[in-house]
Short mmCIF file of N, CA and C in Angstrom, two decimals:
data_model
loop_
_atom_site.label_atom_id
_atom_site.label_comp_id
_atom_site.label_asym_id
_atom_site.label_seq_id
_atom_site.Cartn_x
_atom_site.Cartn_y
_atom_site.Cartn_z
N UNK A 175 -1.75 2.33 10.81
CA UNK A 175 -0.89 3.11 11.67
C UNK A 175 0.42 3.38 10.93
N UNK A 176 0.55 4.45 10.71
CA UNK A 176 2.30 4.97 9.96
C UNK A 176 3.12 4.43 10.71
N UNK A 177 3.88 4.26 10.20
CA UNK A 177 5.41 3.84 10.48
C UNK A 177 6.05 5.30 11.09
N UNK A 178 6.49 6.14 12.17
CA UNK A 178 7.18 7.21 12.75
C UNK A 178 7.29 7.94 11.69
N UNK A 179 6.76 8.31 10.86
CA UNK A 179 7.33 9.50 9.30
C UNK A 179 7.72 9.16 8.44
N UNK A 180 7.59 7.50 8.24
CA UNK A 180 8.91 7.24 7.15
C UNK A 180 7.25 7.45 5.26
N UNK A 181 6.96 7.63 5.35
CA UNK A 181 5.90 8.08 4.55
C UNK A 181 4.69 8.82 4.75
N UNK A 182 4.28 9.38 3.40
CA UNK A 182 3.05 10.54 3.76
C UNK A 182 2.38 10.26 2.39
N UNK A 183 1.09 10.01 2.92
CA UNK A 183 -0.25 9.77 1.43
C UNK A 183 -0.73 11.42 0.64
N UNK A 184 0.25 11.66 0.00
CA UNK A 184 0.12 12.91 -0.95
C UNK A 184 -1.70 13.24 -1.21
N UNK A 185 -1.75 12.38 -2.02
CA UNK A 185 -3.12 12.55 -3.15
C UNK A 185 -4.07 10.88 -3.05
N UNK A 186 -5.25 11.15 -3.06
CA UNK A 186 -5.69 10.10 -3.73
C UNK A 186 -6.87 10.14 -4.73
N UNK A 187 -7.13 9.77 -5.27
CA UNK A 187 -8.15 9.47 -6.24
C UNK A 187 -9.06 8.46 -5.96
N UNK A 188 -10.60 8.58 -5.91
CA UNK A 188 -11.68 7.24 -5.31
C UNK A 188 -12.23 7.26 -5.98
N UNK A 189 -13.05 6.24 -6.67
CA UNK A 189 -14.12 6.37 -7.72
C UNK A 189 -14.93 5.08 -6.71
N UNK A 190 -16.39 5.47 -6.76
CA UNK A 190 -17.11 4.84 -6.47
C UNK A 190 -17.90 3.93 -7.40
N UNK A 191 -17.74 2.89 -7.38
CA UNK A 191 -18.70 1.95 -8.74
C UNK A 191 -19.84 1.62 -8.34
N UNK A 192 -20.04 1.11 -7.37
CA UNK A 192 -21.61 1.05 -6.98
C UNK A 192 -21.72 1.20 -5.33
N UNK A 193 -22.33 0.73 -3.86
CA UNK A 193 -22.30 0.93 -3.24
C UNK A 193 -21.57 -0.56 -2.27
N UNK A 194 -21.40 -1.59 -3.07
CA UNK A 194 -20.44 -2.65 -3.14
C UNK A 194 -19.04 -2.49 -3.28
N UNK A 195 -18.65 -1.88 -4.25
CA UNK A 195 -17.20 -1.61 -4.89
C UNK A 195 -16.61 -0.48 -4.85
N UNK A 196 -15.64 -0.13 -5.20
CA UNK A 196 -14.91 1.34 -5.66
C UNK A 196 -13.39 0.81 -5.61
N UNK A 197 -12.99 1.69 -6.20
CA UNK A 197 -11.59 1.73 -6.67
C UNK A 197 -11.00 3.20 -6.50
N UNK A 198 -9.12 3.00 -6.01
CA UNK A 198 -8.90 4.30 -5.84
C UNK A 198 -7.54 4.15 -6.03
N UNK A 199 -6.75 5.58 -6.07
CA UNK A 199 -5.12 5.46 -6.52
C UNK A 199 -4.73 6.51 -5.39
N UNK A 200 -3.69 6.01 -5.20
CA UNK A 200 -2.97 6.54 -3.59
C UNK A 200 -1.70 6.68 -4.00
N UNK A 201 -1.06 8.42 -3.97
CA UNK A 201 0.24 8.87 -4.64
C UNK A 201 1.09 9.08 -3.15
N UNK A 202 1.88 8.42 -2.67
CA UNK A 202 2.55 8.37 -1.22
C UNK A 202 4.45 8.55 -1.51
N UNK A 203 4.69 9.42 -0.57
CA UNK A 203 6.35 9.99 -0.52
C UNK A 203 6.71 9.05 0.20
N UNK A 204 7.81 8.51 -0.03
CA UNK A 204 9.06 8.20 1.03
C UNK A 204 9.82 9.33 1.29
N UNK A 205 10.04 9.06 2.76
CA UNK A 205 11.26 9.61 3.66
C UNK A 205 12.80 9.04 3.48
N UNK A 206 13.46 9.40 2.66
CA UNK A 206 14.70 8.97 1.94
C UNK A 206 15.70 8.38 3.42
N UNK A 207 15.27 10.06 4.17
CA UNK A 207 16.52 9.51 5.44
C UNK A 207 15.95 9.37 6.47
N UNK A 208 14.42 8.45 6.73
CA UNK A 208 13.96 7.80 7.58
C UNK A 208 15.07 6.96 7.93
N UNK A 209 15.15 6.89 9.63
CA UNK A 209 15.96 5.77 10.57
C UNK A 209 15.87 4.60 9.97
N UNK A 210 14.68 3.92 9.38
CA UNK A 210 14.75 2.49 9.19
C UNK A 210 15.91 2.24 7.71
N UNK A 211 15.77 2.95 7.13
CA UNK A 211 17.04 2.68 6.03
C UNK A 211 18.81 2.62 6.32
N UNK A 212 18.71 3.25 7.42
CA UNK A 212 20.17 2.98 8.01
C UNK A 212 20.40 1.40 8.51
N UNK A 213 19.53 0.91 8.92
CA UNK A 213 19.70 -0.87 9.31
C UNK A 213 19.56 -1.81 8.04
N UNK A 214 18.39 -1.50 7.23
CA UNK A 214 17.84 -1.96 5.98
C UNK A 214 17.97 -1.63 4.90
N UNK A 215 19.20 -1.59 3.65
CA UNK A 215 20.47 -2.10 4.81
C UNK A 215 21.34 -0.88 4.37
N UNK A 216 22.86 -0.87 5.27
CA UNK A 216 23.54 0.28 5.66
C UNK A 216 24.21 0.33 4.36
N UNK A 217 24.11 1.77 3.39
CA UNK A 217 24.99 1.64 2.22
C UNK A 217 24.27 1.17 0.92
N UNK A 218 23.23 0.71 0.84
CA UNK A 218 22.02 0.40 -0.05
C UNK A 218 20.71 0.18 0.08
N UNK A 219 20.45 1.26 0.85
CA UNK A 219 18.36 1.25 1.49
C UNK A 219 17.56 0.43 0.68
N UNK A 220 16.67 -0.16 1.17
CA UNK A 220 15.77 -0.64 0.69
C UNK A 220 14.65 -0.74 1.28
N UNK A 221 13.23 -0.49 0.86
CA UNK A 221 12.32 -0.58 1.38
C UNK A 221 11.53 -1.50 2.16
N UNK A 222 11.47 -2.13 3.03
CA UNK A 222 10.82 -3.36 3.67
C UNK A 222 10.21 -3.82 3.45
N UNK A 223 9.66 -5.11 2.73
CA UNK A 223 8.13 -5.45 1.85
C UNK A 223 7.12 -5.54 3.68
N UNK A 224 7.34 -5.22 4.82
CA UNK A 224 6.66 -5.48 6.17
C UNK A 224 5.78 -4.10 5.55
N UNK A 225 6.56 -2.96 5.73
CA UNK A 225 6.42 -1.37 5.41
C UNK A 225 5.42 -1.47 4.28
N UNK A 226 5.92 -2.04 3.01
CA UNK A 226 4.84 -1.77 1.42
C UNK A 226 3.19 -2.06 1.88
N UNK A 227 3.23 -3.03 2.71
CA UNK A 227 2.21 -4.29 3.22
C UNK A 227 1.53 -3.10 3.93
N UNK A 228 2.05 -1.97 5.44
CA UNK A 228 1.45 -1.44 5.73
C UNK A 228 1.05 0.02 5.14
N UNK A 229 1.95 0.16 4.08
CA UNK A 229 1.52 2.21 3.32
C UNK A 229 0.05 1.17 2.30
N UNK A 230 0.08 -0.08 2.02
CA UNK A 230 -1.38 -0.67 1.67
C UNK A 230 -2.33 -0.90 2.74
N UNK A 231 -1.89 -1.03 3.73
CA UNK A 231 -3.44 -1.25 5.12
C UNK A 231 -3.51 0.57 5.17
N UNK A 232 -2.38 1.50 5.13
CA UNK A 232 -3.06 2.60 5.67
C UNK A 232 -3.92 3.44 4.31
N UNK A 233 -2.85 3.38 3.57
CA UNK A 233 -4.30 3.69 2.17
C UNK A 233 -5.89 3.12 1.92
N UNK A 234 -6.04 1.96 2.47
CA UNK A 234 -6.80 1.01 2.99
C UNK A 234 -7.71 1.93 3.88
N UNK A 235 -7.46 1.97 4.59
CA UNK A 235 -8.03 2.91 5.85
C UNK A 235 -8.66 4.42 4.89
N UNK A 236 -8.25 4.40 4.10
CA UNK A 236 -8.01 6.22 3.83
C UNK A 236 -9.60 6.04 2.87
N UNK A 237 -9.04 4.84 2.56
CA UNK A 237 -10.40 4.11 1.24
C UNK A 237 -11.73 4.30 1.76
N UNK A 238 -11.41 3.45 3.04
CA UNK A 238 -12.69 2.71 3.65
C UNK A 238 -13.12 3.64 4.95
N UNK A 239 -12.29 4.35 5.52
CA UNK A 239 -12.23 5.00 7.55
C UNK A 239 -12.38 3.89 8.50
N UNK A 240 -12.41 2.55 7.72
CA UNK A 240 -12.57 1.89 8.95
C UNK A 240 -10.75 1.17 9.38
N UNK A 241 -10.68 0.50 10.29
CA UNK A 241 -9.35 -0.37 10.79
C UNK A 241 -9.42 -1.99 9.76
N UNK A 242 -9.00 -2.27 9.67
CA UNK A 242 -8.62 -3.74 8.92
C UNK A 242 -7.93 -4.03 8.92
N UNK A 243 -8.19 -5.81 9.21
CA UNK A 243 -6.94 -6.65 9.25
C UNK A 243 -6.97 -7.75 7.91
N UNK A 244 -5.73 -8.29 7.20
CA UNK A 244 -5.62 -8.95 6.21
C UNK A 244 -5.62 -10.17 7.31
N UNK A 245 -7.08 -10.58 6.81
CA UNK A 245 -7.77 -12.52 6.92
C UNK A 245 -7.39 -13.04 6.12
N UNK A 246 -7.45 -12.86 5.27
CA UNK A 246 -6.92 -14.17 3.85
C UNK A 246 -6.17 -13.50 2.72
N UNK A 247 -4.49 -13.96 2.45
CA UNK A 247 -4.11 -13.35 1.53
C UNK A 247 -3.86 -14.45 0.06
N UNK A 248 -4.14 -14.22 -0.88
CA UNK A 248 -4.16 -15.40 -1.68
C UNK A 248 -3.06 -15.20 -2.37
N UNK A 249 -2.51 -13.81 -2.60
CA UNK A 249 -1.38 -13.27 -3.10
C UNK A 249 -0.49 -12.33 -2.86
N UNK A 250 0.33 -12.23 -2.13
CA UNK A 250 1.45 -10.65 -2.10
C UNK A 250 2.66 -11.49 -2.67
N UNK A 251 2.75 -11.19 -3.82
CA UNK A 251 4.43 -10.92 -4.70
C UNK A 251 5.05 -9.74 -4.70
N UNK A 252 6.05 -9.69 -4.03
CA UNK A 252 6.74 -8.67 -4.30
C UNK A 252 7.86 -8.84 -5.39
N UNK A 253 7.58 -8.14 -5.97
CA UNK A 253 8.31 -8.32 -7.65
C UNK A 253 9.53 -6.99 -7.75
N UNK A 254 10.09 -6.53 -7.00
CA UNK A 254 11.13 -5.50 -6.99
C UNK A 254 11.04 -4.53 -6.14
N UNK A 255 12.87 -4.21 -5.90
CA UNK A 255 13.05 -3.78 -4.72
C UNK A 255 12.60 -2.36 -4.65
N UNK A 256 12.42 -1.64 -3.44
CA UNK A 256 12.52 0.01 -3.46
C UNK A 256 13.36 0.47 -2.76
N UNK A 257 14.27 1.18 -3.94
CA UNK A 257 15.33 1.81 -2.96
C UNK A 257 15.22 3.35 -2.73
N UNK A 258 14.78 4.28 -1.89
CA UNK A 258 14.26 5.05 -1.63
C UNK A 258 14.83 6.60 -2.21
N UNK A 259 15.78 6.06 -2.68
CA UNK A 259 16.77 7.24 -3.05
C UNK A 259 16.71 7.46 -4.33
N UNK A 260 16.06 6.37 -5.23
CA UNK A 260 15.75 6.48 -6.56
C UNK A 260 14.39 6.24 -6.46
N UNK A 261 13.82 5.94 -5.73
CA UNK A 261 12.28 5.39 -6.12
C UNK A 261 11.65 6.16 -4.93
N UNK A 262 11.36 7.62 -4.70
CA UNK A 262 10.88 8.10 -3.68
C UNK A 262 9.33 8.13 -3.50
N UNK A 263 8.57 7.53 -4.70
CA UNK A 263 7.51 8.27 -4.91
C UNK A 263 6.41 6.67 -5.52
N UNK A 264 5.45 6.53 -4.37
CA UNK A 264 5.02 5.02 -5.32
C UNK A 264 3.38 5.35 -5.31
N UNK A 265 2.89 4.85 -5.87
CA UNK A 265 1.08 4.55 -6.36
C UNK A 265 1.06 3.49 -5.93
N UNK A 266 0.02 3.27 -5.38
CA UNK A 266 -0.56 2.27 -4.42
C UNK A 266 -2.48 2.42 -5.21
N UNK A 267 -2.67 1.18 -6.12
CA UNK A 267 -4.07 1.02 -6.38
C UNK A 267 -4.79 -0.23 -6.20
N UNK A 268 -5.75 0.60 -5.70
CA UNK A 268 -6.74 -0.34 -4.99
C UNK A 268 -7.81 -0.91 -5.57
N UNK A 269 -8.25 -1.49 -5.59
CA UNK A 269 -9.81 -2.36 -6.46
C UNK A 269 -10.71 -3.00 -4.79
N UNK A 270 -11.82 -2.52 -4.63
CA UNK A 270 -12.40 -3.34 -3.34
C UNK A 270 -14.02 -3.47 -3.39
N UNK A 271 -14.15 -4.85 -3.16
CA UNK A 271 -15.43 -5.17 -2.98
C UNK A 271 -16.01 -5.69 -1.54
N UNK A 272 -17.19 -5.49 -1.76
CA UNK A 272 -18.20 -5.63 -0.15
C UNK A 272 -18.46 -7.22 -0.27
N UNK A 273 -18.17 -8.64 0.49
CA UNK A 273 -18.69 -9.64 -0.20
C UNK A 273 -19.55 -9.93 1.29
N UNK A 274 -18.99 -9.60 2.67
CA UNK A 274 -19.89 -9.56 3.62
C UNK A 274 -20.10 -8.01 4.31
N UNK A 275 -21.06 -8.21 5.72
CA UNK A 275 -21.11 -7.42 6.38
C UNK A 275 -19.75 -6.35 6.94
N UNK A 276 -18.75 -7.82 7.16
CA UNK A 276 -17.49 -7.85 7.36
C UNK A 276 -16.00 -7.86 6.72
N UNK A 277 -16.35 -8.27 5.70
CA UNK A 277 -15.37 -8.88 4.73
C UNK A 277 -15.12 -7.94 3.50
N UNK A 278 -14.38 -7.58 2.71
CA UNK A 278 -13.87 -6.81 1.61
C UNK A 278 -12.61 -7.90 0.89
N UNK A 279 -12.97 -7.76 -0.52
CA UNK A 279 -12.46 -8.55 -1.32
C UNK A 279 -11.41 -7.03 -1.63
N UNK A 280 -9.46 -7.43 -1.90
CA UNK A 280 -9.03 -6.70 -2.57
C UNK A 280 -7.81 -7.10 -3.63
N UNK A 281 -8.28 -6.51 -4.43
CA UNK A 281 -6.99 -6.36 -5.29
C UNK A 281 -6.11 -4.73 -5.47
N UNK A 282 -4.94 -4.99 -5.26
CA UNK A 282 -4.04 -4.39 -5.71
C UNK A 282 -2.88 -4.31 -5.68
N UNK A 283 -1.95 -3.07 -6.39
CA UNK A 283 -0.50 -3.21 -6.45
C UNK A 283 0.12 -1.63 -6.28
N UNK A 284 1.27 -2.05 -6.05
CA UNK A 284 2.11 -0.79 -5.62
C UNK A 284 2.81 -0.63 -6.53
N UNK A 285 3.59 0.54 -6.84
CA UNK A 285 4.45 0.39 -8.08
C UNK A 285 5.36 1.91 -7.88
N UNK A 286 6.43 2.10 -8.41
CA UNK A 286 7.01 3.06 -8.31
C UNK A 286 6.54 3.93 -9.49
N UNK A 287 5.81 5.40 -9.20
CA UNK A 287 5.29 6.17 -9.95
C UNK A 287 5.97 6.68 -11.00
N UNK A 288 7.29 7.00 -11.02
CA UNK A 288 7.95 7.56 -12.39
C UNK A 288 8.00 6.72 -13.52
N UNK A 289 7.83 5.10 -12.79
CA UNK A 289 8.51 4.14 -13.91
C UNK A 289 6.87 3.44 -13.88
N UNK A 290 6.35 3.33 -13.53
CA UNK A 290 5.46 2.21 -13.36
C UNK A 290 5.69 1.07 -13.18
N UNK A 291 6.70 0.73 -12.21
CA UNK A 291 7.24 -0.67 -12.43
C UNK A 291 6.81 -1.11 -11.08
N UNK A 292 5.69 -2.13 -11.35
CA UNK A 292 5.07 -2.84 -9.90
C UNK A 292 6.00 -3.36 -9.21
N UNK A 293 6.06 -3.07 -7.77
CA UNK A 293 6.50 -3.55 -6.62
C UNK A 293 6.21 -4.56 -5.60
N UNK A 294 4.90 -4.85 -5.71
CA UNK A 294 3.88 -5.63 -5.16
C UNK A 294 2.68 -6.06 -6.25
N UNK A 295 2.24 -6.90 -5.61
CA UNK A 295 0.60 -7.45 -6.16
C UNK A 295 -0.02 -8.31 -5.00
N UNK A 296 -1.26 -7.69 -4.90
CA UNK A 296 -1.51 -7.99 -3.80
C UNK A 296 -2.73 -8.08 -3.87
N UNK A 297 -3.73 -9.51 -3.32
CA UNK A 297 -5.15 -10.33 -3.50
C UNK A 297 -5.54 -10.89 -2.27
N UNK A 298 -6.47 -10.30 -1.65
CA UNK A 298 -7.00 -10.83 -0.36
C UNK A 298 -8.18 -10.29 0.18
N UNK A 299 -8.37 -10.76 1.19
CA UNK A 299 -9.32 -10.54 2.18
C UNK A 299 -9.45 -9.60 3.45
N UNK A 300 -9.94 -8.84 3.20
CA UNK A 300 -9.85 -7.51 5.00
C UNK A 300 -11.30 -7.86 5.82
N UNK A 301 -10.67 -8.21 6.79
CA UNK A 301 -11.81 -8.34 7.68
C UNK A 301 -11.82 -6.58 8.41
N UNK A 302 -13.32 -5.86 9.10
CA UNK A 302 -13.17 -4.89 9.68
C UNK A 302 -12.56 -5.71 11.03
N UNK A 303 -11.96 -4.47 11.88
CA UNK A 303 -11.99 -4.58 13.32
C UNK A 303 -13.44 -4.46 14.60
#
């Protein structure tokens, strides 16, 4: 579920590896003068690692069409900030495997697209809804 406008999934790229796996790259805008940057915080925006967590469940969605919830996370580092006014523009890639009926193994990371400089890393588990 988007956040009220504060981002939009441009482009993506899916490659299918077998009927288990696939992998895909998700090119997503920030909204510079989305409401939530005026609180977070006033005079130096920054992106919410709550927010990074969900433009990854909704690319997620975009991957798969189904709803998912993160069951098991073994890893989210967030390794640098996003400040929206310099960093408008991030890649979000995905790596995902089938291990149950239910279950999807994932890896990936977010990163700000001009620089490539990861923002996240992120290793877990999606259960469907």
């Amino acid at each position: 579920m988007k956040i009220d406008n504060l981002y939009k999934i441009d482009k993506s790229e899916i490659s299918h590896e077998s009927d288990l796996s696939s992998a895909a790259c998700f090119l997503v805008t920030l909204d510079k003068s989305h409401r939530i940057f005026t609180g977070h915080f006033p005079g130096t925006p920054v992106l919410p690692g709550v927010c990074t967590l969900q433009i990854l469940k909704d690319c997620l969605f975009s991957l798969t069409g189904e709803s998912l919830l993160f069951s098991d996370i073994s890893q989210c580092k967030f390794t640098g900030m996003v400040d929206p006014c310099a960093d408008e523009k991030l890649s979000v890639n995905i790596s995902k495997k089938k291990i149950s009926e239910s279950l999807l193994l994932i890896n990936a990371t977010v990163s700000v697209t001009d620089c490539d400089r990861i923002i996240l890393k992120f290793k877990g588990k999606c259960s469907t809804l």
